[in-house]
Coordinates of C-alpha atoms in Angstrom, one line a residue:
Chain P
G8 CA 0.8 -165.2 -112.0
E9 CA 3.7 -167.7 -112.0
N10 CA 6.8 -166.2 -110.6
V11 CA 10.3 -167.3 -109.6
E12 CA 12.3 -164.8 -107.2
Q13 CA 16.3 -165.4 -106.9
H14 CA 18.5 -163.6 -104.6
P15 CA 21.4 -162.2 -104.3
S16 CA 21.8 -160.8 -107.9
T17 CA 25.5 -160.5 -107.4
L18 CA 27.6 -162.6 -105.1
S19 CA 31.4 -162.3 -104.6
V20 CA 33.5 -165.0 -102.5
Q21 CA 36.9 -165.9 -102.0
E22 CA 38.1 -169.3 -103.5
G23 CA 37.4 -172.0 -101.0
D24 CA 34.3 -170.2 -99.4
S25 CA 31.0 -171.5 -99.8
A26 CA 28.3 -169.7 -101.9
V27 CA 24.5 -169.8 -101.4
I28 CA 21.8 -168.8 -103.7
K29 CA 18.3 -168.7 -102.8
C30 CA 15.0 -168.9 -104.8
T31 CA 11.2 -168.9 -104.1
Y32 CA 8.4 -169.7 -106.3
S33 CA 4.6 -168.9 -106.5
D34 CA 2.8 -171.9 -108.1
S35 CA 2.5 -174.4 -105.3
A36 CA 1.8 -177.2 -108.1
S37 CA 5.4 -177.0 -109.3
N38 CA 7.3 -180.2 -108.7
Y39 CA 10.5 -179.9 -110.5
F40 CA 13.5 -177.2 -109.7
P41 CA 16.5 -177.2 -111.9
W42 CA 19.6 -175.0 -111.5
Y43 CA 21.5 -173.7 -114.6
K44 CA 24.9 -172.3 -115.0
Q45 CA 25.6 -170.0 -117.8
E46 CA 29.1 -168.7 -119.0
L47 CA 29.4 -165.6 -121.3
G48 CA 28.1 -166.4 -124.9
K49 CA 26.9 -169.9 -124.0
G50 CA 23.6 -171.5 -123.3
P51 CA 22.5 -172.6 -119.9
Q52 CA 24.0 -175.7 -118.6
L53 CA 22.0 -178.0 -116.3
I54 CA 24.0 -178.6 -113.1
I55 CA 21.6 -180.1 -110.7
D56 CA 18.0 -180.7 -110.2
I57 CA 15.6 -181.5 -107.4
R58 CA 12.2 -182.9 -107.5
S59 CA 9.3 -182.4 -104.9
N60 CA 9.5 -185.7 -103.1
V61 CA 13.1 -185.0 -102.1
G62 CA 14.2 -182.5 -99.5
E63 CA 18.0 -182.3 -100.6
K64 CA 20.2 -183.6 -103.2
K65 CA 24.0 -183.4 -103.5
D66 CA 26.4 -183.9 -106.3
Q67 CA 30.0 -183.4 -105.3
R68 CA 30.5 -179.7 -104.3
I69 CA 26.9 -178.7 -105.2
A70 CA 23.8 -179.5 -103.2
V71 CA 20.3 -178.2 -103.4
T72 CA 17.7 -178.1 -100.8
L73 CA 13.9 -177.7 -101.2
N74 CA 11.3 -176.5 -98.7
K75 CA 7.9 -177.2 -100.4
T76 CA 5.9 -175.8 -97.5
A77 CA 7.6 -172.3 -97.7
K78 CA 8.0 -172.8 -101.4
H79 CA 11.8 -172.0 -101.5
F80 CA 14.9 -173.8 -102.8
S81 CA 18.5 -173.1 -102.4
L82 CA 21.8 -173.9 -104.2
H83 CA 24.8 -174.5 -102.1
I84 CA 28.4 -174.7 -103.5
T85 CA 31.2 -175.4 -101.4
E86 CA 34.9 -175.2 -101.8
T87 CA 34.3 -172.6 -104.5
Q88 CA 37.0 -172.4 -107.3
P89 CA 37.4 -169.7 -110.0
E90 CA 35.9 -171.6 -112.7
D91 CA 32.7 -171.6 -110.7
S92 CA 32.5 -168.0 -111.7
A93 CA 29.2 -167.6 -113.9
V94 CA 25.8 -166.7 -113.9
Y95 CA 23.4 -169.1 -112.1
F96 CA 19.7 -169.4 -112.7
C97 CA 17.0 -171.3 -110.7
A98 CA 13.9 -172.3 -112.3
A99 CA 10.6 -174.0 -111.6
I100 CA 8.3 -176.1 -113.8
F101 CA 5.2 -174.3 -114.8
L102 CA 2.6 -177.0 -115.2
Q103 CA 0.0 -174.8 -116.8
A104 CA 2.2 -174.6 -119.7
G105 CA 3.2 -178.1 -120.1
T106 CA 6.6 -178.5 -118.9
A107 CA 8.0 -175.1 -119.6
L108 CA 10.5 -173.7 -117.0
I109 CA 10.1 -170.3 -115.3
F110 CA 13.4 -168.8 -114.5
G111 CA 14.7 -166.4 -111.7
K112 CA 16.6 -163.4 -113.0
G113 CA 20.0 -164.9 -112.2
T114 CA 22.9 -164.5 -109.7
T115 CA 26.2 -163.4 -110.8
L116 CA 29.0 -165.3 -109.0
S117 CA 32.5 -164.2 -108.8
V118 CA 35.2 -166.4 -107.3
S119 CA 38.5 -164.4 -106.8
S120 CA 41.7 -166.5 -106.0
Chain H
D29 CA 28.2 -179.4 -125.7
T30 CA 24.8 -180.6 -124.8
G31 CA 24.0 -182.0 -128.3
V32 CA 21.4 -179.3 -129.0
S33 CA 22.5 -177.3 -131.9
Q34 CA 21.2 -173.8 -133.3
D35 CA 21.8 -172.1 -136.4
P36 CA 22.7 -169.3 -137.1
R37 CA 24.8 -168.4 -134.0
H38 CA 24.4 -164.7 -134.7
K39 CA 22.0 -162.8 -136.9
I40 CA 22.0 -159.0 -137.6
T41 CA 19.1 -157.7 -139.5
K42 CA 17.5 -154.3 -140.3
R43 CA 14.1 -153.4 -138.7
G44 CA 11.3 -154.7 -140.7
Q45 CA 13.0 -157.8 -142.1
N46 CA 12.0 -161.4 -141.5
V47 CA 14.4 -163.9 -139.7
T48 CA 14.2 -167.5 -139.1
F49 CA 16.3 -169.6 -136.6
R50 CA 16.6 -173.4 -136.6
C51 CA 17.2 -175.8 -133.7
D52 CA 18.1 -179.4 -133.8
P53 CA 17.3 -181.1 -130.6
I54 CA 19.1 -184.2 -129.2
S55 CA 18.0 -186.9 -131.5
E56 CA 15.9 -189.1 -129.0
H57 CA 14.2 -186.1 -127.4
N58 CA 10.5 -185.6 -128.3
R59 CA 10.1 -182.3 -126.7
L60 CA 11.4 -179.1 -127.9
Y61 CA 11.2 -175.6 -126.2
W62 CA 12.0 -172.1 -127.5
Y63 CA 12.9 -169.5 -125.0
R64 CA 14.0 -165.7 -125.2
Q65 CA 16.7 -164.2 -123.1
T66 CA 17.4 -160.5 -122.9
L67 CA 20.5 -158.9 -121.2
G68 CA 20.4 -159.4 -117.5
Q69 CA 17.4 -161.7 -117.3
G70 CA 16.7 -165.2 -117.2
P71 CA 15.2 -167.2 -120.2
E72 CA 11.6 -166.5 -121.0
F73 CA 9.7 -169.3 -122.3
L74 CA 7.9 -168.6 -125.7
T75 CA 6.5 -172.1 -127.0
Y76 CA 6.9 -175.8 -126.7
F77 CA 6.5 -178.9 -129.1
Q78 CA 5.8 -182.5 -128.2
N79 CA 6.8 -184.4 -131.5
E80 CA 5.3 -182.2 -134.1
A81 CA 2.4 -180.8 -132.1
Q82 CA 2.8 -177.4 -130.7
L83 CA 1.2 -177.8 -127.3
E84 CA 1.6 -174.4 -126.0
K85 CA 1.9 -171.1 -127.9
S86 CA -0.1 -168.6 -126.0
R87 CA 3.3 -167.2 -124.7
L88 CA 4.7 -166.2 -128.1
L89 CA 5.3 -162.6 -127.8
S90 CA 3.1 -161.3 -130.7
D91 CA 1.5 -162.7 -133.9
R92 CA 4.8 -161.7 -135.6
F93 CA 6.4 -164.9 -133.8
S94 CA 5.6 -168.3 -135.1
A95 CA 7.4 -171.7 -134.7
E96 CA 7.2 -175.0 -136.5
R97 CA 8.4 -178.5 -136.1
P98 CA 7.1 -180.4 -139.1
K99 CA 8.4 -183.6 -138.8
G100 CA 8.9 -183.9 -135.1
S101 CA 12.7 -183.4 -135.4
F102 CA 14.2 -179.9 -135.9
S103 CA 12.2 -176.7 -135.3
T104 CA 12.2 -173.2 -136.8
L105 CA 11.3 -169.8 -135.1
E106 CA 10.3 -167.1 -137.5
I107 CA 9.9 -163.5 -136.5
Q108 CA 8.3 -161.2 -138.9
R109 CA 8.7 -157.6 -139.4
T110 CA 11.5 -157.5 -136.8
E111 CA 11.5 -154.4 -134.4
Q112 CA 14.5 -153.3 -132.4
G113 CA 12.8 -154.6 -129.1
D114 CA 13.2 -158.3 -130.7
S115 CA 17.0 -158.1 -130.2
A116 CA 17.9 -160.7 -127.7
M117 CA 19.4 -164.3 -127.4
Y118 CA 16.9 -166.9 -128.8
L119 CA 17.5 -170.3 -127.0
C120 CA 16.2 -173.8 -127.9
A121 CA 16.0 -176.6 -125.4
S122 CA 15.1 -180.3 -125.7
S123 CA 13.8 -183.0 -123.2
S124 CA 12.4 -186.5 -123.5
T125 CA 9.3 -187.9 -121.7
G126 CA 9.8 -191.0 -119.6
L127 CA 12.9 -191.4 -117.4
G128 CA 14.6 -188.1 -116.6
D129 CA 11.5 -186.4 -117.6
N130 CA 11.5 -182.5 -117.5
E131 CA 15.4 -182.3 -117.6
Q132 CA 15.8 -179.6 -120.4
F133 CA 19.1 -179.2 -122.3
F134 CA 19.8 -175.9 -123.8
G135 CA 21.6 -175.1 -127.2
P136 CA 24.2 -172.3 -127.4
G137 CA 21.4 -169.7 -128.7
T138 CA 21.1 -167.6 -131.7
R139 CA 21.8 -163.8 -130.8
L140 CA 19.6 -161.4 -132.7
T141 CA 20.4 -157.9 -133.2
V142 CA 17.9 -155.7 -135.0
L143 CA 19.3 -152.4 -136.3

């Protein structure tokens, strides 16, 4: 069935370093891949997304890359700051259930100053 | 604040009781989704509506779960005869068809604790 695998589950970096989170998906029909940031006690916040007709997308310090052939996509955060500390989720659209999202299990990012 | 609101934010109930949660989506959004999130996991899709039509409900966890969106605006999620395993965060999200299609914006969630 549909599945999204996310690695690593935890990531600790020093302020100013880069952080990379990787995801793979199983449904080759998926064509939309968002990333969410979730802080404690809050709902997930959409931070960036990519569609299957694009290989890379960048928004300031955040970038996402997509390899449809290999069915994997990655989130890159450069010049990390303490306020980047949160849980990050990747997701893929599951077309067999309308436009529902299937999420990875999350990566807890800790940025120390 | 995404513009999606949920009420209540917290609910504590005893096993066997019924609970109902409300979600108000972003006003121009015609799609509304319910997800469940347990500790240490990503959100798990339950059901979704386009306007007032419930287009996917096979992923509701059991027949104790039901959802409505009677006028295509707010939605309610009801859990009957709650069990301790129902304890989780229940999230609502909304999106619109058309430009920016598929972008889902989440509310703050309702945290349910079943004693």
